[in-house]
Amino acid sequence: MVEAMNSRAGIGMTSARTRGRMVERLREQGIKDEMVLAAMGAVPRHLYVDQALESRAYEDTALPIGFGQTISNPYIVARMAELARHGENGQGRELGRVLEIGLGCGYQAAVLAKLAREVVSIERIAQLVGKTRARLRELRVNNVRPKHGDGMHGAKDFAPFDAIVVAAAFGEVPQALLAQLADGGRLVMPRGSATQTLCVIERQGDTFTERLLEGVKFVPLLPGVA
Ligand code: SAH
């Protein structure tokens, strides 16, 4: 067991370099927000996937995380974080409380946790919540609050949120989520099913302004819990 831990830590040493290369690639792909780039450089992505996939963790690719779900590629995680922070111009604002829908393996939550005071993250698959809660504890990510539930309803008890990041695709933006967005806050989510488009909705008072961005590919947002 100790040996296994050490060998993972060993990969951790070289992974700092590999992560550095990933960050350079993110810059080339157009990510400008230095805070987001720093967060991507700091979170050990290889420790969020199964050990068998560890060597592929820093490739620009989506990876399976079990239960038929996938972890998004590094670019889309960085892109969504940048959009949540209003970061298109190279800098963004500090985030207080952020809501993530679709905790999955916890990687994206851990990246958001570097950019926010607190991240509440809802996941509909109970077993995934248990596994990821243990992982986040082990990695000492203390400002992510995993919750089991249907994210379509948001997390009313913790609202309002400075940003809401939805990591699964759906045709419509759930009304409950819009209602839980703080004034000046942003919701980032993939819209559609077979064809999906990343969208950002910004709230100013009671006005919600939507922008459609690039095409993306996410697993579907499903109703209810499992
Ligand atoms: N952000 C995750 C990506 C996980 S993939 C990561 O970094 O690993 C999307 C996740 O959304 C899946 O785990 C899926 O179970 C979850 N999901 C789908 N519909 C949901 C819903 N209605 N409420 C909460 N989670 C949901």
mmCIF file of C-alpha atoms and ligand atoms in Angstrom:
data_model
loop_
_atom_site.group_PDB
_atom_site.id
_atom_site.type_symbol
_atom_site.label_atom_id
_atom_site.label_comp_id
_atom_site.label_asym_id
_atom_site.label_seq_id
_atom_site.Cartn_x
_atom_site.Cartn_y
_atom_site.Cartn_z
ATOM 1 C CA MET A 1 0.000 0.000 0.000
ATOM 2 C CA VAL A 2 2.783 2.389 1.015
ATOM 3 C CA GLU A 3 4.632 1.375 -2.143
ATOM 4 C CA ALA A 4 1.569 2.066 -4.261
ATOM 5 C CA MET A 5 1.186 5.523 -2.714
ATOM 6 C CA ASN A 6 4.872 6.260 -3.320
ATOM 7 C CA SER A 7 4.686 5.250 -6.943
ATOM 8 C CA ARG A 8 1.704 7.577 -7.423
ATOM 9 C CA ALA A 9 3.627 10.383 -5.741
ATOM 10 C CA GLY A 10 6.562 9.608 -8.076
ATOM 11 C CA ILE A 11 4.348 10.123 -11.097
ATOM 12 C CA GLY A 12 3.238 13.305 -9.338
ATOM 13 C CA MET A 13 6.766 14.689 -9.568
ATOM 14 C CA THR A 14 7.022 14.269 -13.319
ATOM 15 C CA SER A 15 3.401 15.309 -13.732
ATOM 16 C CA ALA A 16 4.261 18.862 -12.600
ATOM 17 C CA ARG A 17 6.302 19.159 -15.811
ATOM 18 C CA THR A 18 3.606 17.491 -17.871
ATOM 19 C CA ARG A 19 1.072 19.914 -16.390
ATOM 20 C CA GLY A 20 3.322 22.809 -17.354
ATOM 21 C CA ARG A 21 3.165 21.629 -20.962
ATOM 22 C CA MET A 22 -0.611 21.304 -20.687
ATOM 23 C CA VAL A 23 -0.808 24.926 -19.487
ATOM 24 C CA GLU A 24 1.290 26.082 -22.476
ATOM 25 C CA ARG A 25 -1.091 24.240 -24.768
ATOM 26 C CA LEU A 26 -4.076 25.933 -23.082
ATOM 27 C CA ARG A 27 -2.462 29.329 -23.781
ATOM 28 C CA GLU A 28 -2.024 28.388 -27.442
ATOM 29 C CA GLN A 29 -5.675 27.305 -27.519
ATOM 30 C CA GLY A 30 -6.698 30.798 -26.375
ATOM 31 C CA ILE A 31 -7.089 30.619 -22.570
ATOM 32 C CA LYS A 32 -5.900 34.020 -21.294
ATOM 33 C CA ASP A 33 -6.993 34.271 -17.656
ATOM 34 C CA GLU A 34 -3.795 33.858 -15.608
ATOM 35 C CA MET A 35 -5.724 32.728 -12.518
ATOM 36 C CA VAL A 36 -7.347 29.942 -14.525
ATOM 37 C CA LEU A 37 -4.009 28.918 -16.047
ATOM 38 C CA ALA A 38 -2.471 28.830 -12.561
ATOM 39 C CA ALA A 39 -5.340 26.680 -11.267
ATOM 40 C CA MET A 40 -4.949 24.268 -14.195
ATOM 41 C CA GLY A 41 -1.230 24.099 -13.448
ATOM 42 C CA ALA A 42 -1.825 23.332 -9.790
ATOM 43 C CA VAL A 43 -4.554 20.654 -9.740
ATOM 44 C CA PRO A 44 -3.111 17.117 -10.198
ATOM 45 C CA ARG A 45 -5.485 15.841 -12.889
ATOM 46 C CA HIS A 46 -3.870 12.363 -12.866
ATOM 47 C CA LEU A 47 -5.089 11.779 -9.288
ATOM 48 C CA TYR A 48 -8.721 12.253 -10.351
ATOM 49 C CA VAL A 49 -8.766 9.412 -12.880
ATOM 50 C CA ASP A 50 -8.270 5.672 -12.396
ATOM 51 C CA GLN A 51 -4.653 4.652 -12.085
ATOM 52 C CA ALA A 52 -4.831 2.763 -15.398
ATOM 53 C CA LEU A 53 -5.548 6.057 -17.189
ATOM 54 C CA GLU A 54 -3.043 8.146 -15.240
ATOM 55 C CA SER A 55 -0.522 8.373 -18.063
ATOM 56 C CA ARG A 56 -3.161 9.918 -20.325
ATOM 57 C CA ALA A 57 -4.453 12.437 -17.791
ATOM 58 C CA TYR A 58 -2.717 15.452 -19.359
ATOM 59 C CA GLU A 59 -3.658 14.711 -22.962
ATOM 60 C CA ASP A 60 -6.227 17.016 -24.468
ATOM 61 C CA THR A 61 -8.919 14.413 -24.298
ATOM 62 C CA ALA A 62 -12.040 13.402 -22.375
ATOM 63 C CA LEU A 63 -11.514 10.297 -20.193
ATOM 64 C CA PRO A 64 -13.937 7.750 -18.683
ATOM 65 C CA ILE A 65 -14.561 8.074 -14.919
ATOM 66 C CA GLY A 66 -16.849 5.045 -14.513
ATOM 67 C CA PHE A 67 -20.664 4.822 -14.343
ATOM 68 C CA GLY A 68 -20.773 5.685 -18.077
ATOM 69 C CA GLN A 69 -19.563 9.241 -17.394
ATOM 70 C CA THR A 70 -16.542 11.201 -18.634
ATOM 71 C CA ILE A 71 -14.215 13.908 -17.375
ATOM 72 C CA SER A 72 -14.036 16.787 -19.893
ATOM 73 C CA ASN A 73 -10.804 17.599 -21.701
ATOM 74 C CA PRO A 74 -8.544 20.199 -20.020
ATOM 75 C CA TYR A 75 -9.399 22.909 -22.566
ATOM 76 C CA ILE A 76 -13.138 22.832 -21.871
ATOM 77 C CA VAL A 77 -12.591 22.813 -18.083
ATOM 78 C CA ALA A 78 -10.361 25.901 -18.419
ATOM 79 C CA ARG A 79 -12.727 27.577 -20.870
ATOM 80 C CA MET A 80 -15.756 27.158 -18.588
ATOM 81 C CA ALA A 81 -13.789 28.447 -15.587
ATOM 82 C CA GLU A 82 -12.657 31.476 -17.586
ATOM 83 C CA LEU A 83 -16.210 32.226 -18.707
ATOM 84 C CA ALA A 84 -17.493 31.819 -15.129
ATOM 85 C CA ARG A 85 -14.937 34.408 -14.009
ATOM 86 C CA HIS A 86 -15.748 36.880 -16.842
ATOM 87 C CA GLY A 87 -12.181 36.198 -17.842
ATOM 88 C CA GLU A 88 -12.141 36.603 -21.629
ATOM 89 C CA ASN A 89 -9.962 39.708 -21.436
ATOM 90 C CA GLY A 90 -7.154 38.067 -19.524
ATOM 91 C CA GLN A 91 -8.476 38.738 -16.054
ATOM 92 C CA GLY A 92 -11.592 37.932 -14.166
ATOM 93 C CA ARG A 93 -13.303 38.691 -10.900
ATOM 94 C CA GLU A 94 -13.012 36.855 -7.617
ATOM 95 C CA LEU A 95 -15.786 34.363 -7.069
ATOM 96 C CA GLY A 96 -17.525 33.786 -3.745
ATOM 97 C CA ARG A 97 -19.863 30.818 -3.920
ATOM 98 C CA VAL A 98 -20.018 28.715 -7.072
ATOM 99 C CA LEU A 99 -22.465 25.935 -7.958
ATOM 100 C CA GLU A 100 -21.358 23.053 -10.142
ATOM 101 C CA ILE A 101 -23.866 20.572 -11.563
ATOM 102 C CA GLY A 102 -22.203 17.216 -12.257
ATOM 103 C CA LEU A 103 -19.425 16.594 -9.693
ATOM 104 C CA GLY A 104 -18.203 13.465 -11.472
ATOM 105 C CA CYS A 105 -14.641 12.706 -10.371
ATOM 106 C CA GLY A 106 -14.230 16.126 -8.750
ATOM 107 C CA TYR A 107 -11.548 17.477 -11.098
ATOM 108 C CA GLN A 108 -13.479 20.475 -12.412
ATOM 109 C CA ALA A 109 -14.725 21.240 -8.877
ATOM 110 C CA ALA A 110 -11.115 21.245 -7.648
ATOM 111 C CA VAL A 111 -10.136 23.697 -10.414
ATOM 112 C CA LEU A 112 -13.108 25.950 -9.566
ATOM 113 C CA ALA A 113 -12.199 25.673 -5.873
ATOM 114 C CA LYS A 114 -8.915 27.480 -6.648
ATOM 115 C CA LEU A 115 -10.925 30.375 -8.099
ATOM 116 C CA ALA A 116 -13.764 30.598 -5.574
ATOM 117 C CA ARG A 117 -14.290 30.780 -1.835
ATOM 118 C CA GLU A 118 -16.592 27.756 -1.923
ATOM 119 C CA VAL A 119 -17.899 25.302 -4.511
ATOM 120 C CA VAL A 120 -21.154 23.430 -3.960
ATOM 121 C CA SER A 121 -21.276 20.526 -6.410
ATOM 122 C CA ILE A 122 -24.280 18.314 -7.045
ATOM 123 C CA GLU A 123 -24.064 14.805 -8.509
ATOM 124 C CA ARG A 124 -26.993 12.489 -9.235
ATOM 125 C CA ILE A 125 -25.056 9.176 -8.936
ATOM 126 C CA ALA A 126 -24.759 8.330 -5.213
ATOM 127 C CA GLN A 127 -21.756 6.017 -5.600
ATOM 128 C CA LEU A 128 -19.835 8.684 -7.485
ATOM 129 C CA VAL A 129 -20.560 11.211 -4.719
ATOM 130 C CA GLY A 130 -19.149 8.800 -2.103
ATOM 131 C CA LYS A 131 -16.034 8.000 -4.094
ATOM 132 C CA THR A 132 -15.340 11.626 -4.996
ATOM 133 C CA ARG A 133 -16.018 12.918 -1.481
ATOM 134 C CA ALA A 134 -13.324 10.527 -0.189
ATOM 135 C CA ARG A 135 -10.905 11.589 -2.935
ATOM 136 C CA LEU A 136 -11.377 15.306 -2.235
ATOM 137 C CA ARG A 137 -10.802 14.683 1.472
ATOM 138 C CA GLU A 138 -7.624 12.718 0.742
ATOM 139 C CA LEU A 139 -6.344 15.471 -1.552
ATOM 140 C CA ARG A 140 -7.297 18.090 1.081
ATOM 141 C CA VAL A 141 -9.620 20.033 -1.167
ATOM 142 C CA ASN A 142 -11.588 21.535 1.694
ATOM 143 C CA ASN A 143 -13.762 24.130 -0.032
ATOM 144 C CA VAL A 144 -15.773 21.771 -2.236
ATOM 145 C CA ARG A 145 -19.088 20.599 -0.791
ATOM 146 C CA PRO A 146 -20.276 17.472 -2.666
ATOM 147 C CA LYS A 147 -24.025 16.876 -2.604
ATOM 148 C CA HIS A 148 -26.129 13.979 -3.828
ATOM 149 C CA GLY A 149 -29.206 15.157 -5.708
ATOM 150 C CA ASP A 150 -30.767 16.286 -8.963
ATOM 151 C CA GLY A 151 -28.885 19.377 -10.059
ATOM 152 C CA MET A 152 -31.803 20.557 -12.192
ATOM 153 C CA HIS A 153 -33.216 22.002 -8.953
ATOM 154 C CA GLY A 154 -29.955 23.688 -8.005
ATOM 155 C CA ALA A 155 -29.131 24.135 -4.303
ATOM 156 C CA LYS A 156 -31.593 26.680 -2.960
ATOM 157 C CA ASP A 157 -30.212 26.596 0.588
ATOM 158 C CA PHE A 158 -26.846 27.888 -0.643
ATOM 159 C CA ALA A 159 -28.059 30.426 -3.236
ATOM 160 C CA PRO A 160 -27.322 32.960 -4.633
ATOM 161 C CA PHE A 161 -24.264 31.861 -6.622
ATOM 162 C CA ASP A 162 -21.684 34.118 -8.279
ATOM 163 C CA ALA A 163 -21.340 31.489 -10.975
ATOM 164 C CA ILE A 164 -23.087 28.254 -11.967
ATOM 165 C CA VAL A 165 -21.215 25.737 -14.097
ATOM 166 C CA VAL A 166 -23.219 22.874 -15.598
ATOM 167 C CA ALA A 167 -21.048 19.938 -16.699
ATOM 168 C CA ALA A 168 -23.789 18.048 -18.580
ATOM 169 C CA ALA A 169 -25.873 19.027 -21.613
ATOM 170 C CA PHE A 170 -29.571 19.847 -21.741
ATOM 171 C CA GLY A 171 -31.888 21.526 -24.252
ATOM 172 C CA GLU A 172 -33.219 24.191 -21.909
ATOM 173 C CA VAL A 173 -31.586 26.085 -19.079
ATOM 174 C CA PRO A 174 -33.356 24.866 -15.895
ATOM 175 C CA GLN A 175 -35.386 27.793 -14.456
ATOM 176 C CA ALA A 176 -34.360 26.934 -10.889
ATOM 177 C CA LEU A 177 -30.724 27.587 -11.799
ATOM 178 C CA LEU A 178 -31.460 31.023 -13.280
ATOM 179 C CA ALA A 179 -33.337 31.962 -10.097
ATOM 180 C CA GLN A 180 -30.301 31.018 -7.977
ATOM 181 C CA LEU A 181 -27.839 33.178 -9.933
ATOM 182 C CA ALA A 182 -26.557 36.268 -8.082
ATOM 183 C CA ASP A 183 -26.947 39.708 -9.651
ATOM 184 C CA GLY A 184 -23.980 40.106 -12.012
ATOM 185 C CA GLY A 185 -23.411 36.340 -11.928
ATOM 186 C CA ARG A 186 -22.943 33.978 -14.836
ATOM 187 C CA LEU A 187 -24.224 30.553 -15.737
ATOM 188 C CA VAL A 188 -22.130 28.464 -18.151
ATOM 189 C CA MET A 189 -23.607 25.318 -19.695
ATOM 190 C CA PRO A 190 -23.697 23.164 -22.832
ATOM 191 C CA ARG A 191 -27.101 23.352 -24.540
ATOM 192 C CA GLY A 192 -28.530 20.755 -26.890
ATOM 193 C CA SER A 193 -28.364 16.967 -27.194
ATOM 194 C CA ALA A 194 -26.913 15.454 -30.399
ATOM 195 C CA THR A 195 -25.516 18.873 -31.336
ATOM 196 C CA GLN A 196 -24.452 21.023 -28.400
ATOM 197 C CA THR A 197 -23.371 24.637 -28.025
ATOM 198 C CA LEU A 198 -21.636 26.169 -25.019
ATOM 199 C CA CYS A 199 -23.740 29.025 -23.680
ATOM 200 C CA VAL A 200 -23.207 31.790 -21.132
ATOM 201 C CA ILE A 201 -26.061 33.604 -19.440
ATOM 202 C CA GLU A 202 -25.328 36.751 -17.493
ATOM 203 C CA ARG A 203 -27.766 38.174 -14.952
ATOM 204 C CA GLN A 204 -28.187 41.929 -14.458
ATOM 205 C CA GLY A 205 -31.118 42.473 -12.096
ATOM 206 C CA ASP A 206 -34.014 40.652 -13.698
ATOM 207 C CA THR A 207 -32.466 40.703 -17.148
ATOM 208 C CA PHE A 208 -30.759 37.537 -18.412
ATOM 209 C CA THR A 209 -28.546 37.892 -21.479
ATOM 210 C CA GLU A 210 -27.531 34.750 -23.325
ATOM 211 C CA ARG A 211 -24.572 34.267 -25.662
ATOM 212 C CA LEU A 212 -23.931 31.127 -27.694
ATOM 213 C CA LEU A 213 -20.277 30.128 -28.169
ATOM 214 C CA GLU A 214 -18.507 27.111 -29.659
ATOM 215 C CA GLY A 215 -19.792 23.584 -30.291
ATOM 216 C CA VAL A 216 -19.065 21.083 -27.496
ATOM 217 C CA LYS A 217 -19.744 17.447 -26.547
ATOM 218 C CA PHE A 218 -20.947 16.569 -23.033
ATOM 219 C CA VAL A 219 -22.816 13.663 -21.441
ATOM 220 C CA PRO A 220 -26.535 14.475 -20.960
ATOM 221 C CA LEU A 221 -28.037 16.159 -17.907
ATOM 222 C CA LEU A 222 -30.475 13.508 -16.633
ATOM 223 C CA PRO A 223 -33.460 14.011 -14.326
ATOM 224 C CA GLY A 224 -33.706 12.371 -10.899
ATOM 225 C CA VAL A 225 -31.049 10.548 -8.900
ATOM 226 C CA ALA A 226 -29.300 7.176 -9.220
HETATM 227 N N1 SAH B 1 -17.261 18.012 -13.767
HETATM 228 C C1 SAH B 1 -17.086 16.584 -13.848
HETATM 229 C C2 SAH B 1 -17.636 16.086 -15.164
HETATM 230 C C3 SAH B 1 -18.527 14.906 -14.946
HETATM 231 S S1 SAH B 1 -19.486 14.413 -16.326
HETATM 232 C C4 SAH B 1 -15.647 16.163 -13.634
HETATM 233 O O1 SAH B 1 -14.750 17.006 -13.564
HETATM 234 O O2 SAH B 1 -15.403 14.969 -13.496
HETATM 235 C C5 SAH B 1 -21.086 15.010 -15.876
HETATM 236 C C6 SAH B 1 -21.663 14.516 -14.568
HETATM 237 O O3 SAH B 1 -22.965 15.075 -14.439
HETATM 238 C C7 SAH B 1 -21.844 13.001 -14.472
HETATM 239 O O4 SAH B 1 -21.158 12.518 -13.349
HETATM 240 C C8 SAH B 1 -23.363 12.824 -14.327
HETATM 241 O O5 SAH B 1 -23.737 11.756 -13.474
HETATM 242 C C9 SAH B 1 -23.766 14.163 -13.738
HETATM 243 N N2 SAH B 1 -25.177 14.532 -13.920
HETATM 244 C C10 SAH B 1 -25.988 14.344 -14.999
HETATM 245 N N3 SAH B 1 -27.222 14.836 -14.758
HETATM 246 C C11 SAH B 1 -27.212 15.355 -13.508
HETATM 247 C C12 SAH B 1 -28.175 16.016 -12.691
HETATM 248 N N4 SAH B 1 -29.444 16.221 -13.088
HETATM 249 N N5 SAH B 1 -27.800 16.416 -11.450
HETATM 250 C C13 SAH B 1 -26.550 16.210 -10.999
HETATM 251 N N6 SAH B 1 -25.592 15.598 -11.728
HETATM 252 C C14 SAH B 1 -25.907 15.181 -12.968
#
